[in-house]
mmCIF file of C-alpha atoms in Angstrom:
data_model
loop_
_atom_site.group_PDB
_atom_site.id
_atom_site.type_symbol
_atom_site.label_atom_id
_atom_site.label_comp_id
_atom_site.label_asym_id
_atom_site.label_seq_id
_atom_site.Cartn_x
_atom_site.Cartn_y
_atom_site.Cartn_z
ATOM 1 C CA UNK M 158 -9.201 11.029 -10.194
ATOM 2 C CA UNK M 159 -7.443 11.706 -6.985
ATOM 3 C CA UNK M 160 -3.989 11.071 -6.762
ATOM 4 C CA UNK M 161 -1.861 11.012 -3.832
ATOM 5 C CA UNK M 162 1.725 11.473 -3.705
ATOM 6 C CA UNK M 163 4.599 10.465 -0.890
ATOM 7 C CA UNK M 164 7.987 12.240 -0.290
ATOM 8 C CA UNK M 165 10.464 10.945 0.022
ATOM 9 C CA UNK M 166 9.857 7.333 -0.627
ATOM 10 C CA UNK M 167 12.843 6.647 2.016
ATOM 11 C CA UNK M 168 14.031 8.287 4.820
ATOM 12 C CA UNK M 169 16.660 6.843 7.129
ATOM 13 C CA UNK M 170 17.809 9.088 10.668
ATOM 14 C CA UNK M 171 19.878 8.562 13.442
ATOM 15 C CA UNK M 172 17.690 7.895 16.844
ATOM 16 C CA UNK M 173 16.351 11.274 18.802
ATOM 17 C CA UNK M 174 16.253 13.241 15.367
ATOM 18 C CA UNK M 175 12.490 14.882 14.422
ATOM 19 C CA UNK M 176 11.407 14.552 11.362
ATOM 20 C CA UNK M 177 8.831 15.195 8.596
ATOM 21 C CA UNK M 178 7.035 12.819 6.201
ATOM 22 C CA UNK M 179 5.222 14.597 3.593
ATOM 23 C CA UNK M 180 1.627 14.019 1.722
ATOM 24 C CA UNK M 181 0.390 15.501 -1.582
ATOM 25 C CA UNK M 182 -2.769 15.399 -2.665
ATOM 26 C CA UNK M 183 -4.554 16.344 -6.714
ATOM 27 C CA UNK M 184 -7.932 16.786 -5.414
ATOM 28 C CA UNK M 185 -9.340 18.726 -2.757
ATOM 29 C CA UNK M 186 -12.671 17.553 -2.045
ATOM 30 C CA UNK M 187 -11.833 15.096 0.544
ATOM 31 C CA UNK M 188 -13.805 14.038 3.636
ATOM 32 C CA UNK M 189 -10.681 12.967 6.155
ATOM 33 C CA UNK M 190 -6.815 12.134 5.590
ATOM 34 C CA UNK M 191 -5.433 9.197 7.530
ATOM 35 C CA UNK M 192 -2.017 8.492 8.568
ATOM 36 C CA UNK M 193 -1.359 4.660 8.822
ATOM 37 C CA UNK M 194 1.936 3.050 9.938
ATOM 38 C CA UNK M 195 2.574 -0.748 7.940
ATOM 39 C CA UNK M 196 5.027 -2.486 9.653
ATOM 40 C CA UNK M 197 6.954 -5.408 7.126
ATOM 41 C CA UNK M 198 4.359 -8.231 6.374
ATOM 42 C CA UNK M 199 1.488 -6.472 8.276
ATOM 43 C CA UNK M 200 -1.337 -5.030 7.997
ATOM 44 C CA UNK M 201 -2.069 -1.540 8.433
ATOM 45 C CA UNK M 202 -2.727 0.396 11.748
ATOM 46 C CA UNK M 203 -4.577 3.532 11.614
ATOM 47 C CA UNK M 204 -2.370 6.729 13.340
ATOM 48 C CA UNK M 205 -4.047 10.027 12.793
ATOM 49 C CA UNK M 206 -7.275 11.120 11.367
ATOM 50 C CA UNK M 207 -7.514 14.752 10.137
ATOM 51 C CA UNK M 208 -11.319 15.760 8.864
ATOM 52 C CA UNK M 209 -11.643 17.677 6.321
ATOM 53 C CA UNK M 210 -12.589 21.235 8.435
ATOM 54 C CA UNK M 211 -9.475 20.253 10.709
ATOM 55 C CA UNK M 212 -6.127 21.690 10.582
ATOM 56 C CA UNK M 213 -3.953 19.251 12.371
ATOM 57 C CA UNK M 214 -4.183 16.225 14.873
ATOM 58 C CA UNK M 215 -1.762 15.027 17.869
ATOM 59 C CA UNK M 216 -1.469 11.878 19.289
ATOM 60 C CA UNK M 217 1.640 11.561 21.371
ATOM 61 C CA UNK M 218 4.684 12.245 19.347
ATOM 62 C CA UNK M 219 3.087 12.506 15.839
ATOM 63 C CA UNK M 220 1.503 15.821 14.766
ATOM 64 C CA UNK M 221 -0.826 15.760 11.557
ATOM 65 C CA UNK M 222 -1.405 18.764 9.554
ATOM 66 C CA UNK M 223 -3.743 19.349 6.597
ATOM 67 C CA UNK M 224 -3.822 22.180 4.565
ATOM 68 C CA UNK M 225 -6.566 21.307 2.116
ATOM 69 C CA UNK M 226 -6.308 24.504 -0.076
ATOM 70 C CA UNK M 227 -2.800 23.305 -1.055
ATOM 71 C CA UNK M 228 -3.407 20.225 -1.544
ATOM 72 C CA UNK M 229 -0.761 18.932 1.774
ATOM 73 C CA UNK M 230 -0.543 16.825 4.447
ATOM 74 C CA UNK M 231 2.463 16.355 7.067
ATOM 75 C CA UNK M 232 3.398 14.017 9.569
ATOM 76 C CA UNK M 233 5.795 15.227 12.408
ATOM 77 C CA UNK M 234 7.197 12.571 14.615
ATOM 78 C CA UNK M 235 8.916 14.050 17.290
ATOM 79 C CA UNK M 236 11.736 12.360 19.258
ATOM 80 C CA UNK M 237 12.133 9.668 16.998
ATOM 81 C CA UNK M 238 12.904 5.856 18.098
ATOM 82 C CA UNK M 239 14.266 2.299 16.342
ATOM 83 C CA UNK M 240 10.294 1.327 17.108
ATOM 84 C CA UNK M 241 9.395 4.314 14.826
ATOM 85 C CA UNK M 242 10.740 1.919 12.055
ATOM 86 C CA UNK M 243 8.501 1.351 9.518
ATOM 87 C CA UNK M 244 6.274 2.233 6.144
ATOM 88 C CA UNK M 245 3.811 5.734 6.485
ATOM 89 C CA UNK M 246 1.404 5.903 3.898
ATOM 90 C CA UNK M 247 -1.405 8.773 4.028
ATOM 91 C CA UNK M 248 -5.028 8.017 2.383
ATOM 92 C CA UNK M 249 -7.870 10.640 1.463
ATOM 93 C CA UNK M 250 -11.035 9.745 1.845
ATOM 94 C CA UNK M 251 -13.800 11.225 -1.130
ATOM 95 C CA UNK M 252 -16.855 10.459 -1.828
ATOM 96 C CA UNK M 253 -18.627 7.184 -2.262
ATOM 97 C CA UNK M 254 -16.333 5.887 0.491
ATOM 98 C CA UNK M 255 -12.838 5.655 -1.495
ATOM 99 C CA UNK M 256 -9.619 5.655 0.377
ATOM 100 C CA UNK M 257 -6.345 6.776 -1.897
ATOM 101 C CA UNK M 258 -3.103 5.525 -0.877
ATOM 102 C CA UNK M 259 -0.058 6.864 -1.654
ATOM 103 C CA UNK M 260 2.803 4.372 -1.856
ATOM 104 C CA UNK M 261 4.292 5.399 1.351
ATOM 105 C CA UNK M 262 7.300 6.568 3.062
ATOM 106 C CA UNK M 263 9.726 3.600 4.293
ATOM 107 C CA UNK M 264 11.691 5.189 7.798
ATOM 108 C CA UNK M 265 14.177 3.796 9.292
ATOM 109 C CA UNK M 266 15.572 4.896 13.206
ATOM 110 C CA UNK M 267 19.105 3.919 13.471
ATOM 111 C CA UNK M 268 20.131 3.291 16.945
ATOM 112 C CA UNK Q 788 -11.459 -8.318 20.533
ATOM 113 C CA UNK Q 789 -9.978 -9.419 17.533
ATOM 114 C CA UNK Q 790 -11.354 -6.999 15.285
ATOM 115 C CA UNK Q 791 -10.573 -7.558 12.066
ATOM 116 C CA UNK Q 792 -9.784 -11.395 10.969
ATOM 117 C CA UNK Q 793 -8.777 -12.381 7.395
ATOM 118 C CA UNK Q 794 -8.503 -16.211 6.717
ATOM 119 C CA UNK Q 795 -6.326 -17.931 5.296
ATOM 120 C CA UNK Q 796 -2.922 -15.916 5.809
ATOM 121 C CA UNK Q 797 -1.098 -17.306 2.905
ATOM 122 C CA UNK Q 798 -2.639 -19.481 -0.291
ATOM 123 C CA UNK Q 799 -0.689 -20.400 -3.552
ATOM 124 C CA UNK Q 800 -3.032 -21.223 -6.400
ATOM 125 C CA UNK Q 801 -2.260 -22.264 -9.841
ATOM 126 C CA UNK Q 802 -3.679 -20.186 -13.314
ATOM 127 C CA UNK Q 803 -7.456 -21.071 -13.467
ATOM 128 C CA UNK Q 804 -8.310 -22.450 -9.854
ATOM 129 C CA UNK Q 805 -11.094 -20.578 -7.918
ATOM 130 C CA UNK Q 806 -10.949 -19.169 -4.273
ATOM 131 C CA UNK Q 807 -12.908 -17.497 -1.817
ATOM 132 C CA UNK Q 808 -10.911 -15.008 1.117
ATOM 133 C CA UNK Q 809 -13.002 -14.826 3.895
ATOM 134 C CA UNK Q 810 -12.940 -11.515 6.233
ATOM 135 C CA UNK Q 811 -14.751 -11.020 9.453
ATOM 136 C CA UNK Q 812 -15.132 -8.370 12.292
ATOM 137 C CA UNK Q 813 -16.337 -8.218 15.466
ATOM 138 C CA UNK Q 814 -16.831 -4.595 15.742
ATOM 139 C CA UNK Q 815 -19.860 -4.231 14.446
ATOM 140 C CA UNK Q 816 -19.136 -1.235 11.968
ATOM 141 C CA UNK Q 817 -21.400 -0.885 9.219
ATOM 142 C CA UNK Q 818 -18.622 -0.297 6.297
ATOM 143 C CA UNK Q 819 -16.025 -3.496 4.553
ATOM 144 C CA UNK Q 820 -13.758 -3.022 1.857
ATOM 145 C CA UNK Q 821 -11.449 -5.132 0.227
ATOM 146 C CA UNK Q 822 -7.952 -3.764 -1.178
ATOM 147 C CA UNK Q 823 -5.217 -5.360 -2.849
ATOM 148 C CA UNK Q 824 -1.577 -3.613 -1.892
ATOM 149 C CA UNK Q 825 1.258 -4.024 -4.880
ATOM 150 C CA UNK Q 826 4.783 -3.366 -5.316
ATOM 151 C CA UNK Q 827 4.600 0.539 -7.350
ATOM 152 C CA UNK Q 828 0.743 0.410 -6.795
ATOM 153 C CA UNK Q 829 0.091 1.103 -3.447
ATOM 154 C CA UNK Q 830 -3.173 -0.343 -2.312
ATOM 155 C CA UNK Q 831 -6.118 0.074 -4.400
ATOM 156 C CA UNK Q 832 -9.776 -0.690 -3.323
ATOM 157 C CA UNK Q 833 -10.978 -3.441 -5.095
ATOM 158 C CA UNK Q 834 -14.502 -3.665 -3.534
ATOM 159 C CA UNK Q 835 -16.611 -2.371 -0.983
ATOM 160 C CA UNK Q 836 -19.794 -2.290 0.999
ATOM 161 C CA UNK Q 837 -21.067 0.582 2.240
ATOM 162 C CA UNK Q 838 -24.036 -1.320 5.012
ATOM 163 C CA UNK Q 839 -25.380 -4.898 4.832
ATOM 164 C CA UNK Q 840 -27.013 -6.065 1.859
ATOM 165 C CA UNK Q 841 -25.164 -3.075 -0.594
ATOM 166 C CA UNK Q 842 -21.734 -3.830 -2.703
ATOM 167 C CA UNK Q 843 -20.061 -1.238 -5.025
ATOM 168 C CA UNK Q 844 -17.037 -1.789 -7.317
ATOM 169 C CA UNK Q 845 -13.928 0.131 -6.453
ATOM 170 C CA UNK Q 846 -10.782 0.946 -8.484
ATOM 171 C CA UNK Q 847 -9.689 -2.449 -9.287
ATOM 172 C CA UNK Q 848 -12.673 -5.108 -9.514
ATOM 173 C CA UNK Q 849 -12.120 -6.983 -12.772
ATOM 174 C CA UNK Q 850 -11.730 -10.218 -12.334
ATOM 175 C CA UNK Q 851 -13.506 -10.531 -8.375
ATOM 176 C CA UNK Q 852 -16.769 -10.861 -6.992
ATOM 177 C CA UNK Q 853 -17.700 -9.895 -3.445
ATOM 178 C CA UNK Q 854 -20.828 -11.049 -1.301
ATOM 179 C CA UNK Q 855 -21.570 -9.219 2.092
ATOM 180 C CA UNK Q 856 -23.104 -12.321 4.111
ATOM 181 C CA UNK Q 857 -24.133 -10.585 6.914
ATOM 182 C CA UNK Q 858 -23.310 -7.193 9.039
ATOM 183 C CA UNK Q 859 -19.814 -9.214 10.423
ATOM 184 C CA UNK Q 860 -18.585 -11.254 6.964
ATOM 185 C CA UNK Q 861 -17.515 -9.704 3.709
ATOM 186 C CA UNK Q 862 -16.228 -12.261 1.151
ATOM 187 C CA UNK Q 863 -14.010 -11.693 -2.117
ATOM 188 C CA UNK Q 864 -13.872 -14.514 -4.533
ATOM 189 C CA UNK Q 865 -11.643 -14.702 -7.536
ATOM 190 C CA UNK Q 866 -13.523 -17.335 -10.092
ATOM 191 C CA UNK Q 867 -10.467 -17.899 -12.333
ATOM 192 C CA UNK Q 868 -7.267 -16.846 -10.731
ATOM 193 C CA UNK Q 869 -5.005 -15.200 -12.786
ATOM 194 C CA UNK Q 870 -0.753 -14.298 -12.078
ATOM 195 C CA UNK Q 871 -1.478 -10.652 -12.305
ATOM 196 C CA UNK Q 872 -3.881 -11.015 -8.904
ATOM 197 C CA UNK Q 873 -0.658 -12.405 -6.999
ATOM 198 C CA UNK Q 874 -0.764 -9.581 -4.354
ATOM 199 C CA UNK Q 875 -1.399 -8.771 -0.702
ATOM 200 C CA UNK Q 876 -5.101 -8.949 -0.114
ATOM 201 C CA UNK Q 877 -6.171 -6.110 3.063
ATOM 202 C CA UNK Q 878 -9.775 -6.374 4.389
ATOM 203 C CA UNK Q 879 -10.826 -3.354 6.196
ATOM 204 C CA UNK Q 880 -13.873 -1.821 7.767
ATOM 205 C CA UNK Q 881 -15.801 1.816 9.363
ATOM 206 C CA UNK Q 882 -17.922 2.919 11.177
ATOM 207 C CA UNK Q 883 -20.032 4.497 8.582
ATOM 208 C CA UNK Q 884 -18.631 5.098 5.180
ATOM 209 C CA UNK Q 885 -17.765 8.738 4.044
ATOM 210 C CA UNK Q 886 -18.326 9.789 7.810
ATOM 211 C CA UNK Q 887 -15.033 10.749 8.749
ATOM 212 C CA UNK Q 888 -14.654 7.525 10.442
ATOM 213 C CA UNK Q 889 -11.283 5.595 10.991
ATOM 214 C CA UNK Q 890 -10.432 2.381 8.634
ATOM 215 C CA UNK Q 891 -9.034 -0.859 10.669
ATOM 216 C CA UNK Q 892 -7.068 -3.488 8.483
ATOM 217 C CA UNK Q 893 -7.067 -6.746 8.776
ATOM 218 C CA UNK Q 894 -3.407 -8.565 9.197
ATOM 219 C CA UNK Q 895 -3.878 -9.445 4.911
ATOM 220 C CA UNK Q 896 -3.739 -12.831 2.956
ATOM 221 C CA UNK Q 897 -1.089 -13.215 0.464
ATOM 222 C CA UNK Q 898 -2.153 -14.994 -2.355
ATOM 223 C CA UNK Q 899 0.356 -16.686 -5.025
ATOM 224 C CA UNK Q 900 -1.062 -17.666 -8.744
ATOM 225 C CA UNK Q 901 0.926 -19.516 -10.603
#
């Protein structure tokens, strides 16, 4: 059974800073990880999708990496801003269509 | 475009009562799940269907039924609500499932059982 692991579970920085979120992953035989932002009392908005023969994604200031032999995902936010504020989780998608959450990261971008 | 729509946004039922949560999309992707998102859990899939006319349990699904009207609807009904189903209820949907293809939530229903 997959599991899928966030670290840290909170991260709080001063505004400007760049930062990492981190994604760990049990099983390796994944189709696609996705980055999603939640923002308090919504739903969830997809950021990044890495498939499974890609190394990393870009999308303005967030970078994606997967490194599937290890088992690690990471999502660099560069420049970071108060509207950066809110929960990351990362998902791996297996087979018969099953997305694994972790329980996400919760960043917050002090002014 | 409203993409993914979830109805209603908030329900509080009491121990026993029966509901249906509705989900819709006007995307026309093939794929609909159904998730429930906990405190310490994260969200687990409850239900989903992989085209029109196919359901499959998920990691959660005791306790739910689902019925996939049509390409656009994908319904989850709890028959005899419980407390331990209070949660935040997601609806989501692809393109194709297991095709490396993007998931888009719906905005959720947060259900209360009393």
């Amino acid at each position: 059974k997959q599991e899928v692991t966030q670290i840290p579970a909170a991260l709080s920085v001063p505004e400007g800073e760049n930062l990492v979120l981190n994604c760990s992953f049990t099983d390796s035989a994944i189709y696609n990880l996705q980055w999603f932002r939640q923002d308090p009392g919504k739903g969830l908005t997809s950021l990044l999708l890495i498939q499974s023969s890609q190394r990393e994604q870009t999308s303005g200031r967030l970078n994606a990496s997967l490194d599937k032999s290890s088992g690690r995902s990471t999502l660099y936010i560069a420049a970071s801003q108060p509207g950066d504020s809110a929960t990351y989780l990362c998902a791996t998608e297996t087979s018969g269509s099953r997305l694994t959450f972790g329980e996400g990261t919760q960043l917050t971008v002090n002014p | 475009n409203a993409g993914v729509t979830q109805t209603p946004k908030f329900q509080v039922l009491k121990t026993g009562q029966s509901m249906t949560l509705q989900c819709a999309q006007d995307m026309n992707h093939n794929s609909m799940y159904w998730y429930r998102q906990d405190p310490g859990m994260g969200l687990r899939l409850i239900y989903y269907s992989a085209s029109e006319g196919t359901t499959d349990k998920g990691e959660v699904p005791n306790g739910y039924n689902v019925s996939r009207l049509n390409k656009r609807e994908f319904s989850l009904r709890l028959e005899s609500a419980a407390p331990s189903q209070t949660s935040v209820y997601f609806c989501a949907i692809a393109r194709l499932a297991g095709q490396n293809n993007e998931q888009f939530f719906g905005p959720g229903t947060r259900l209360t059982v009393l």
